[in-house]
XYZ file of C-alpha atoms in Angstrom:
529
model
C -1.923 10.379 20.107
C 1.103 8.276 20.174
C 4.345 8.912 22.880
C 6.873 11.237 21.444
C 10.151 11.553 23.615
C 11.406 14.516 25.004
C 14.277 13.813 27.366
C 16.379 10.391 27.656
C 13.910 7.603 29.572
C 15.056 3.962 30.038
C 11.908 1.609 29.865
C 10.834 -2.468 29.400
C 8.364 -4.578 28.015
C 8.114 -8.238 26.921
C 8.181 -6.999 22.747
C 9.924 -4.354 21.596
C 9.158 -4.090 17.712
C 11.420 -2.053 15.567
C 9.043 0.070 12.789
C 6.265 0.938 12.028
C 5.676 -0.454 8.975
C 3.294 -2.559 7.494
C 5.402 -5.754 8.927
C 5.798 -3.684 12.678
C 2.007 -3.042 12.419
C 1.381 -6.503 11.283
C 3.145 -8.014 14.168
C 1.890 -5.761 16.969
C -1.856 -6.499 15.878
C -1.544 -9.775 15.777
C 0.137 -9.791 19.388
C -2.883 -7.662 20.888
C -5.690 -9.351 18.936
C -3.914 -12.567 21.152
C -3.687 -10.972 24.439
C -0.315 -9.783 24.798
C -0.128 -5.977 25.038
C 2.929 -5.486 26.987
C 5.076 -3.862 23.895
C 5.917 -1.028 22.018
C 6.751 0.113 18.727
C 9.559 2.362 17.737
C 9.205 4.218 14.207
C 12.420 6.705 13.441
C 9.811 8.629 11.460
C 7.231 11.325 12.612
C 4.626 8.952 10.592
C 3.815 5.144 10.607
C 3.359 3.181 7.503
C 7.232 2.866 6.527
C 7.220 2.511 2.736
C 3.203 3.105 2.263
C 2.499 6.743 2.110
C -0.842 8.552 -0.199
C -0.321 12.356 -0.573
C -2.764 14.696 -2.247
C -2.158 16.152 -5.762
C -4.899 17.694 -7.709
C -8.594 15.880 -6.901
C -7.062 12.454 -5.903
C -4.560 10.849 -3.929
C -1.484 9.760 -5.137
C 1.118 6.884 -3.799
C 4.226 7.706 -3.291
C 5.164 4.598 -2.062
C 3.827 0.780 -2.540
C 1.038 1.327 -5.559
C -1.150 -1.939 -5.203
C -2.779 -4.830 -3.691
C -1.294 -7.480 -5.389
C -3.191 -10.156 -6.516
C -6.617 -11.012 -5.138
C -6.666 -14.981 -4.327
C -5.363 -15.363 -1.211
C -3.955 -11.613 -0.245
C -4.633 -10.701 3.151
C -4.433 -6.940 2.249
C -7.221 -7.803 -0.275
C -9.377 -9.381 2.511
C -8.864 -6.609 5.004
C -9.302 -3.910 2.235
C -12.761 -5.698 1.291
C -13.732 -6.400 4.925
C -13.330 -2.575 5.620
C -15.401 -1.385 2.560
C -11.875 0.074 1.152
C -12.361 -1.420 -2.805
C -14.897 -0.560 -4.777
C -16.366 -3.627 -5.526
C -17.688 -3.223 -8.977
C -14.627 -2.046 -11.061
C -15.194 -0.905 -14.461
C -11.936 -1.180 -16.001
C -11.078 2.222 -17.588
C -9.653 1.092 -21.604
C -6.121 1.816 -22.180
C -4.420 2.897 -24.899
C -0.769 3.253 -25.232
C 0.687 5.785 -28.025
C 4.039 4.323 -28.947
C 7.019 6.994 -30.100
C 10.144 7.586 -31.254
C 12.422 10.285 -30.632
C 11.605 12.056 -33.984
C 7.248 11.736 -33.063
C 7.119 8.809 -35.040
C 4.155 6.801 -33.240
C 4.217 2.825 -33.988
C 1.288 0.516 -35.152
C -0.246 -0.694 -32.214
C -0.337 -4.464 -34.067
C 3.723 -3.846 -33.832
C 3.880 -3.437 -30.147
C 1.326 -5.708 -29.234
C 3.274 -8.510 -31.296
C 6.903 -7.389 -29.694
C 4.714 -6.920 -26.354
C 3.589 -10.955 -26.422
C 6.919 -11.941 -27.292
C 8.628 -10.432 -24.300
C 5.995 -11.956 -22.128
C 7.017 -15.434 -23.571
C 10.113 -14.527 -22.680
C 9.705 -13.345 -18.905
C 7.621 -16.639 -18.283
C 10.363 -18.872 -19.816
C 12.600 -17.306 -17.760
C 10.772 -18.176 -14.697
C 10.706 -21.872 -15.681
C 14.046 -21.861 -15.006
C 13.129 -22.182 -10.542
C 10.030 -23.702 -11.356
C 11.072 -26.596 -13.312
C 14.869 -26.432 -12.649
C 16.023 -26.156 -15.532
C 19.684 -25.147 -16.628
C 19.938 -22.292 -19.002
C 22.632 -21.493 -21.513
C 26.292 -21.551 -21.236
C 27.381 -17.927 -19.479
C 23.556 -16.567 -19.381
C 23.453 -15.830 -15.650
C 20.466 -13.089 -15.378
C 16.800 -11.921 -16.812
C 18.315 -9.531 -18.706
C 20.935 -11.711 -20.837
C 18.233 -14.051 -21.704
C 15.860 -11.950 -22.876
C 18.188 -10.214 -25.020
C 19.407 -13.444 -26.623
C 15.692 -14.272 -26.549
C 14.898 -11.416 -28.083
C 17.801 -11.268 -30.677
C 16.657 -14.834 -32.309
C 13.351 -13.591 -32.747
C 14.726 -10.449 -34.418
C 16.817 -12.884 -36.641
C 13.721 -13.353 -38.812
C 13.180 -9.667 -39.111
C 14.586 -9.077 -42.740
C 13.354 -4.953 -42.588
C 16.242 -3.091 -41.261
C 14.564 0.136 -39.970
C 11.323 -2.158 -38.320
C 14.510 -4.607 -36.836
C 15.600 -1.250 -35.062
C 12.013 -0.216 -34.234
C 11.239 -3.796 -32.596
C 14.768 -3.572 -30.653
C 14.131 -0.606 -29.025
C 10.610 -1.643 -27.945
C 12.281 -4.473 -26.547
C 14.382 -2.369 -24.778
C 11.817 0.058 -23.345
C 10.006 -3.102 -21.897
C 13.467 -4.244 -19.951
C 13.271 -0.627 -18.597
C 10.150 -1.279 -17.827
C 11.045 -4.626 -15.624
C 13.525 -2.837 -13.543
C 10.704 -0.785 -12.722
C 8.676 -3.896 -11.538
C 11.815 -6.189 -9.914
C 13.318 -3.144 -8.293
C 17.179 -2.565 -10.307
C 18.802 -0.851 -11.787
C 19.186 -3.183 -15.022
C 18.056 -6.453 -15.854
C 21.293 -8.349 -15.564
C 21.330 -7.237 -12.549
C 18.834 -10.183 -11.359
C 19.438 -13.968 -11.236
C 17.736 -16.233 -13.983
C 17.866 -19.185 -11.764
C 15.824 -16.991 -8.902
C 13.067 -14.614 -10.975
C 10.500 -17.805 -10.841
C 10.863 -17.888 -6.792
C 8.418 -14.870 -6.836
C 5.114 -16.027 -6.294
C 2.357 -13.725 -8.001
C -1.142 -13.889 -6.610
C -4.210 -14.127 -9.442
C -6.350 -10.949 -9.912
C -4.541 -8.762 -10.889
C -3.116 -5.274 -9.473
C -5.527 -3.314 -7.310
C -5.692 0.064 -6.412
C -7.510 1.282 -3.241
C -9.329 4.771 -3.822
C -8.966 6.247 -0.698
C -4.857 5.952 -1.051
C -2.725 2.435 0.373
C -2.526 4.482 3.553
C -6.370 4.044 4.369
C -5.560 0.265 5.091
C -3.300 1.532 8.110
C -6.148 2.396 9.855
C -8.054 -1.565 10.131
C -4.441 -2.714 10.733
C -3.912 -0.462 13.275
C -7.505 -0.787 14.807
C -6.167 -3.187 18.182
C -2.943 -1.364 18.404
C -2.902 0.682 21.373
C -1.957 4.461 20.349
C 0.691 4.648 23.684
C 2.624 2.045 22.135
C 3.893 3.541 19.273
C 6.314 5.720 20.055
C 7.567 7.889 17.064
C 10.773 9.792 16.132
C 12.864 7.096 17.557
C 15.505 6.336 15.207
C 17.672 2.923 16.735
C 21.066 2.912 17.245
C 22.121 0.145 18.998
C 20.545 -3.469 19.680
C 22.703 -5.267 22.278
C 21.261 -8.852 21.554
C 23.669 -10.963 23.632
C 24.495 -10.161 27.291
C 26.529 -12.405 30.026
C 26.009 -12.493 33.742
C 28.516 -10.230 35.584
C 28.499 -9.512 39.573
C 27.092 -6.043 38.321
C 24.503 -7.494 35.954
C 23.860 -8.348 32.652
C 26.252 -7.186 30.519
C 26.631 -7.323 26.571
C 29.152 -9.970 25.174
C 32.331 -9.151 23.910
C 32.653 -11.801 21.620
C 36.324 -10.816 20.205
C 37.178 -12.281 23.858
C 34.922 -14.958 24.389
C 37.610 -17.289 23.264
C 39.711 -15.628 25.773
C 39.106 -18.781 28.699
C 37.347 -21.710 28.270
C 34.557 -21.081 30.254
C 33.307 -18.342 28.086
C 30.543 -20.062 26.650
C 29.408 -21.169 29.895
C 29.208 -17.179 30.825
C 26.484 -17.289 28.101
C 24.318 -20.319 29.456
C 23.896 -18.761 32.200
C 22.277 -15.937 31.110
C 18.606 -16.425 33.356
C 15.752 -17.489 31.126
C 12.335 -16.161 31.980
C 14.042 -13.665 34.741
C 13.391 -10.043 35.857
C 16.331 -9.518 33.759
C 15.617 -8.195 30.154
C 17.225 -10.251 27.167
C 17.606 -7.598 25.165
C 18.672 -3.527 25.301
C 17.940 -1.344 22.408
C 19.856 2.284 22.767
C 18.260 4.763 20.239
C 19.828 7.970 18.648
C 18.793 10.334 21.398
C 19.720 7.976 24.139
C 16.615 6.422 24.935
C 16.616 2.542 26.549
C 14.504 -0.173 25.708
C 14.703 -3.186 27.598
C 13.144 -6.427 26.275
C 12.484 -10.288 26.217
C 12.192 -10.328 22.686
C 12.961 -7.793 19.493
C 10.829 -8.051 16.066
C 13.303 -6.139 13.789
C 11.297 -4.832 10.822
C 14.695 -2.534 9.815
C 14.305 -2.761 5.947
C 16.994 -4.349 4.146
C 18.337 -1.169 2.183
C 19.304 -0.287 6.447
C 20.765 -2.976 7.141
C 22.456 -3.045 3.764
C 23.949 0.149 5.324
C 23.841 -0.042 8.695
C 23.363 -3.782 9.557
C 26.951 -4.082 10.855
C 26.750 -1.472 13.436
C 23.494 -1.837 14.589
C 23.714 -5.346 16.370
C 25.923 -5.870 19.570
C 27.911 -8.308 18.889
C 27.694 -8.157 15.153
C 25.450 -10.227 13.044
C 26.489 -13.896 12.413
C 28.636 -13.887 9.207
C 25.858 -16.037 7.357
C 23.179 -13.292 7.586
C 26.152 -10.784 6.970
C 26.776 -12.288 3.589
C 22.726 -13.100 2.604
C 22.142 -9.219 3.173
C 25.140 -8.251 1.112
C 23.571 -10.466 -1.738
C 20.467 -9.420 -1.945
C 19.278 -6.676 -3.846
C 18.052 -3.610 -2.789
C 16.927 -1.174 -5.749
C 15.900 2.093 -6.008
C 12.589 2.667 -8.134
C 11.203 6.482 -8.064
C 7.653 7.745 -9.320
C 7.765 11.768 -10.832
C 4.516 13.243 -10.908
C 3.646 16.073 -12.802
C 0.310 18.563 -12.370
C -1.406 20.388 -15.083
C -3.689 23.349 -15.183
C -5.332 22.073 -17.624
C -5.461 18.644 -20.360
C -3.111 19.019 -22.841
C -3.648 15.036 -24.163
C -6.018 13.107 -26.334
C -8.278 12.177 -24.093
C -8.496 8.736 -25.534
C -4.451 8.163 -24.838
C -3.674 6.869 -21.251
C 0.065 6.305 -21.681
C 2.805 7.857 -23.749
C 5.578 5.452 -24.453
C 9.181 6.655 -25.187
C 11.399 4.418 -27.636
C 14.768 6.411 -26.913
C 17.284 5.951 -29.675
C 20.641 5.951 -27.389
C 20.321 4.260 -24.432
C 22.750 5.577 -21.328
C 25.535 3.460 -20.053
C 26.663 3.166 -16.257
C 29.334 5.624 -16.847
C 28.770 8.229 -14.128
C 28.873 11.138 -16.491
C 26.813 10.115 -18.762
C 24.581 8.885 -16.223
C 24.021 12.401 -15.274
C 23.802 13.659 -18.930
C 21.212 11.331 -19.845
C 19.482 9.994 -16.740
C 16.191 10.654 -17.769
C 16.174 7.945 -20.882
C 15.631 5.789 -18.194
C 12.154 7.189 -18.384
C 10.064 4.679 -20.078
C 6.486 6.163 -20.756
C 4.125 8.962 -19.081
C 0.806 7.455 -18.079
C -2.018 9.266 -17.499
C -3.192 8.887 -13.757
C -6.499 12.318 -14.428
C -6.609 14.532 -17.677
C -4.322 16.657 -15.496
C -1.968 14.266 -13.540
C 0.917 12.436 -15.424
C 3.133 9.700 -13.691
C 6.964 8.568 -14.852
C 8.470 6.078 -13.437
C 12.470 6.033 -13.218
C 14.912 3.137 -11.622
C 18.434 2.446 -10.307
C 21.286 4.574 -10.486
C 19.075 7.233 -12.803
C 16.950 7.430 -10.517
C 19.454 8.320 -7.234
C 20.726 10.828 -9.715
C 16.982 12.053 -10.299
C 16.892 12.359 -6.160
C 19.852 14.753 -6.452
C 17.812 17.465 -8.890
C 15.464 19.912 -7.955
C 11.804 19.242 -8.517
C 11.575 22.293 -10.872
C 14.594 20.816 -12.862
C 13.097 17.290 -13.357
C 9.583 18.924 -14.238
C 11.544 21.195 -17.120
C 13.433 17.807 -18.146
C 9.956 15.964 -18.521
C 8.539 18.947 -20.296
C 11.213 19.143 -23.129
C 10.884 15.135 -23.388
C 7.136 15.255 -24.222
C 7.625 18.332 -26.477
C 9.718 16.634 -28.318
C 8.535 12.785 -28.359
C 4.975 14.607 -29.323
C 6.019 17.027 -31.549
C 4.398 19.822 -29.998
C 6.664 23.167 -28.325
C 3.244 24.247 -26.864
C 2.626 21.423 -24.501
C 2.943 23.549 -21.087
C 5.072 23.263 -17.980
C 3.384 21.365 -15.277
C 2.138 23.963 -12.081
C 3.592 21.056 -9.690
C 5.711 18.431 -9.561
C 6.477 15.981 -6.915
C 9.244 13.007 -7.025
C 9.785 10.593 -4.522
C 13.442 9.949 -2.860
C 13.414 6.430 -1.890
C 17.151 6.093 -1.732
C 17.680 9.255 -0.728
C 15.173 8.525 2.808
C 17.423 7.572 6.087
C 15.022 4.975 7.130
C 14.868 2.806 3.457
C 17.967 3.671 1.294
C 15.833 1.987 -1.592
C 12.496 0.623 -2.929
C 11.903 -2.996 -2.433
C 14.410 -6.497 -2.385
C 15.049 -8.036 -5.429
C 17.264 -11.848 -6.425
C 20.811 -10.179 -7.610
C 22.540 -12.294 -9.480
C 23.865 -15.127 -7.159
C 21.415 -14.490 -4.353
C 18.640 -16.976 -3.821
C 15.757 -17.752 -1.238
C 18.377 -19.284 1.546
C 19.367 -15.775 2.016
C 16.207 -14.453 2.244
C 15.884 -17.545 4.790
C 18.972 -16.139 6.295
C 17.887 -13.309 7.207
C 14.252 -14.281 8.795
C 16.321 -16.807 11.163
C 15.604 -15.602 14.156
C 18.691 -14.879 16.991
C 19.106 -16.823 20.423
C 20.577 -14.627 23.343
C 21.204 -18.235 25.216
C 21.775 -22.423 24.002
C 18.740 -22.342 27.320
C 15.758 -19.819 25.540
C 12.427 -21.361 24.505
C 12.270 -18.015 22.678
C 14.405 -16.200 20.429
C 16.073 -12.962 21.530
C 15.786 -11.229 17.872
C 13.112 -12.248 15.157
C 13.682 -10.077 11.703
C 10.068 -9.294 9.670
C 9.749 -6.988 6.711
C 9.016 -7.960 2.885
C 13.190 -8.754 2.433
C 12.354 -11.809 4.703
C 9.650 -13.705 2.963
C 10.743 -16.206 0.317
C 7.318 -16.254 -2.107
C 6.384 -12.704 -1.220
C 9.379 -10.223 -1.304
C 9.053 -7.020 -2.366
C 5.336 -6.731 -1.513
C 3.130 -5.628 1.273
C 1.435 -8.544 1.468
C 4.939 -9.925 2.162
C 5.727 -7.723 4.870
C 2.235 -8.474 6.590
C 2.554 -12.199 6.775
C 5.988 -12.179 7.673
C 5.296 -9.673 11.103
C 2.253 -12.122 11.715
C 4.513 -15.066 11.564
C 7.260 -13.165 13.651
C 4.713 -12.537 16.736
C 2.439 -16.054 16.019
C 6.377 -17.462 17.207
C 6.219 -15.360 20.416
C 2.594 -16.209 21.011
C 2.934 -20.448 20.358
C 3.012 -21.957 24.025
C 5.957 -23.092 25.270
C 4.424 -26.797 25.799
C 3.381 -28.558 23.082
C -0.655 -27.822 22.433
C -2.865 -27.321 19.054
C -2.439 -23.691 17.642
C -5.340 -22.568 16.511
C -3.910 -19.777 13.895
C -6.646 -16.417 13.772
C -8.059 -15.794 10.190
C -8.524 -12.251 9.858
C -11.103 -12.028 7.787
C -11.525 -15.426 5.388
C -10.197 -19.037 5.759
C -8.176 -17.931 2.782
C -5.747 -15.715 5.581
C -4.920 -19.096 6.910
C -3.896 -20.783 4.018
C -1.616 -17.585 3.123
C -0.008 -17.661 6.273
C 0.682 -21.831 6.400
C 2.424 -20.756 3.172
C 4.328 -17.772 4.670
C 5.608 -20.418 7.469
C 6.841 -22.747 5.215
């Protein structure tokens, strides 16, 4: 199958791409389906796919990682899924009904969430207007979450019922948990008003494939040859900018490039289109990669961590700052397996209206880190899914698997009122911030973080004032500016990446490949704007 190293090698190639993720895939196919073979891939994991991974639990497969194809008009992973006979076509949507409680069993009128339910949706889209028509908000309201609460307070105002004021508030407040879920935070304030509208969300809808997200790998993979992935080979080093010395190319030292005044001439000369690689990428176990050109695809939660260290010289202080901004959020999935139903069949989600919400104080974070928790949703008669974000859910990552599945099962004994409802035989939770090669779930606007720094970080680095081509070009989802946070993201941004590497240095017509529809071309003029 692919190359796994055993002892330190030193080798070159034209691309070196950094993952193998969706946007590493993304970018290697499109560089083979255009001719140019003459790279490699290098994945720290024993596994490609990055944050896309379908396990089996019970009769189906489960995701551990990205959930859907998002959005239908216009979604290359929805054209390649289609092409490949991956959706089921004719999809009978399966009714679902929610069963709204309180702490004490109490379930709510459906009418009563469904109003509170249309309201917050109101209030999400006026939010959004915010980007779309630029408008300025209130005095001191800064993020999602402050405006929906003072949204949500004046509509409460006309709520003259004490005990169904309370009710409604804490429905309000299981949706917000519900949102962090979706934008990837810990809390709602966390992201910027100004920014929530630069999300672009594709029509039709969320679609699940039912052979697992990971059976799209396979098409995307399909021109990728297998010797040029090489797995298990975690990077430590990328030494971006060298200068000619009488022994070589050497990396820059850029505390002393001030040192004489000739030091930026020492760069200049660095030989363009040479024998001499541009770029030398040192991995963990020693390993030497020499290349014209890098496609990092490092996620952002990395290079939150990491992003310092890992270039030679460091980073420009502009993409320094953008990835600082930006949000990376931890969102984990807990899935429990029964022996048998223990349900109404006709319920499909359980939704928990906790009475005291947890604050960000660490110990009570631990004490009550599961009221983050915001329903159980059916996923089989004998499969049950929670969903759990932000610093509740790193805590989550810290407990066993048997102690989260006895947590769950004394919250559904006691939101349904039943001591009988049985232990699950298995349960499974993911670790997103917990895994080496992610240290989160997906980017999200923070408060005072905007699409320049996701622009920031997609600029691609020059080795040399002289190159036709840049040295370093950064793909993953954190680097589109419509499309964060999704796969479909992360595909069109590795496209774009390798479509730069591919355009002719002399100005000709680029004829840019459609995958499977003319709609993959109009998706990726948007990606490149």
């Amino acid at each position: 199958m692919s190359e796994t190293a055993t002892k330190t090698k030193t080798e070159k190639c034209k691309v070196l791409i950094i993952g193998a993720g969706m946007a590493g895939l993304s970018a290697a196919s499109h560089l083979a389906k255009n001719g140019l073979t003459d790279f490699k891939i290098l994945e720290a994991r024993n596994r490609i796919g990055g944050r896309i991974i379908s396990i089996e639990m019970g009769q189906q497969r489960v995701e551990l990682g990205a959930n859907w194809i998002h959005g239908v008009l216009g979604n290359p992973m929805f054209e390649i899924a289609t092409a490949h006979g991956l959706i089921n076509i004719i999809n009978i949507p399966k009714p679902h009904k929610i069963c709204c409680l309180t702490e004490e069993g109490k379930q709510i009128p459906f009418p009563i969430l469904q109003d509170i339910y249309e309201a917050y949706v109101c209030f999400l889209r006026r939010c959004e207007e915010y980007f779309l028509c630029q408008f300025i908000p209130p005095p001191g309201i800064d993020s999602v979450g402050e405006h929906i609460n003072l949204e949500s307070e004046m509509y409460l105002d006309n709520e003259t019922d004490p005990k169904e004021k309370h009710i409604k508030k804490l429905i309000f407040n299981c949706l917000l948990k519900r949102e962090t879920c979706i934008s990837g935070c810990h809390n709602m304030n966390e992201i910027d008003l100004l920014e929530l509208g630069s999300y672009t969300e594709l029509q039709g809808g969320n679609i699940v494939l039912p052979s697992g997200y990971s059976s799209i790998l396979g098409p995307i993979c399909q021109q990728i040859p297998k010797e040029s992935i090489i797995k298990a080979q975690p990077v430590k080093t990328i030494h971006w900018k060298r200068k000619k010395t009488c022994s070589g190319l050497e990396t820059v030292d850029e505390d002393n490039e001030g040192d004489s005044d000739d030091s930026d001439k020492t760069v200049t000369e660095v030989p363009v289109g040479g024998q001499d690689a541009m770029v030398k990428v040192v991995t963990t176990d020693g390993n030497v990669y020499h290349a014209d050109h890098v496609i990092c695809s490092i996620p952002l939660g990395v290079l939150k961590e990491n992003g310092k260290l890992l270039f030679d010289p460091e980073l420009p202080q502009y993409k320094l700052e953008s990835i600082d901004r930006l949000l990376f959020g931890t969102v984990d999935k807990i899935f429990l397996e029964y022996d048998r139903p223990f349900l109404n069949a006709d319920i499909s989600e359980v939704m928990l209206l906790w009475d005291q919400e947890s604050d960000d104080k660490v110990e009570n974070i631990e004490k009550n880190w599961f009221k983050k928790i915001y329903s159980f949703s059916k996923l089989s008669e004998t499969l049950l899914l929670a969903w759990v974000s932000g610093l509740e859910a790193e805590y989550m990552e810290t407990l066993s698997h048997e102690a989260v599945a006895d947590v769950c099962t004394g919250i559904l004994r006691k939101f349904l009122k039943d001591p009988y409802v049985p232990k699950p035989k298995r349960c499974v939770c993911t670790s997103w911030h917990k895994q080496q090669y992610c240290r989160g779930s997906y980017t999200a606007m923070a408060v005072g973080a905007s699409q320049e720094d996701i622009e920031n970080i997609a600029q691609p680095l020059y080795s040399s004032p002289l190159q036709s081509k840049p040295s370093v070009l950064f793909a993953g989802e954190h680097t589109h500016t419509n499309f964060y946070s999704t796969v479909h993201g992360a595909y069109l941004s590795g496209r774009a990446a390798a479509q730069i590497l591919l355009t002719p240095d002399s100005p000709q017509e680029i004829v840019m490949e459609s995958d499977e529809s003319d709609l993959s071309s109009w998706i990726q003029g948007i990606s490149l704007d």
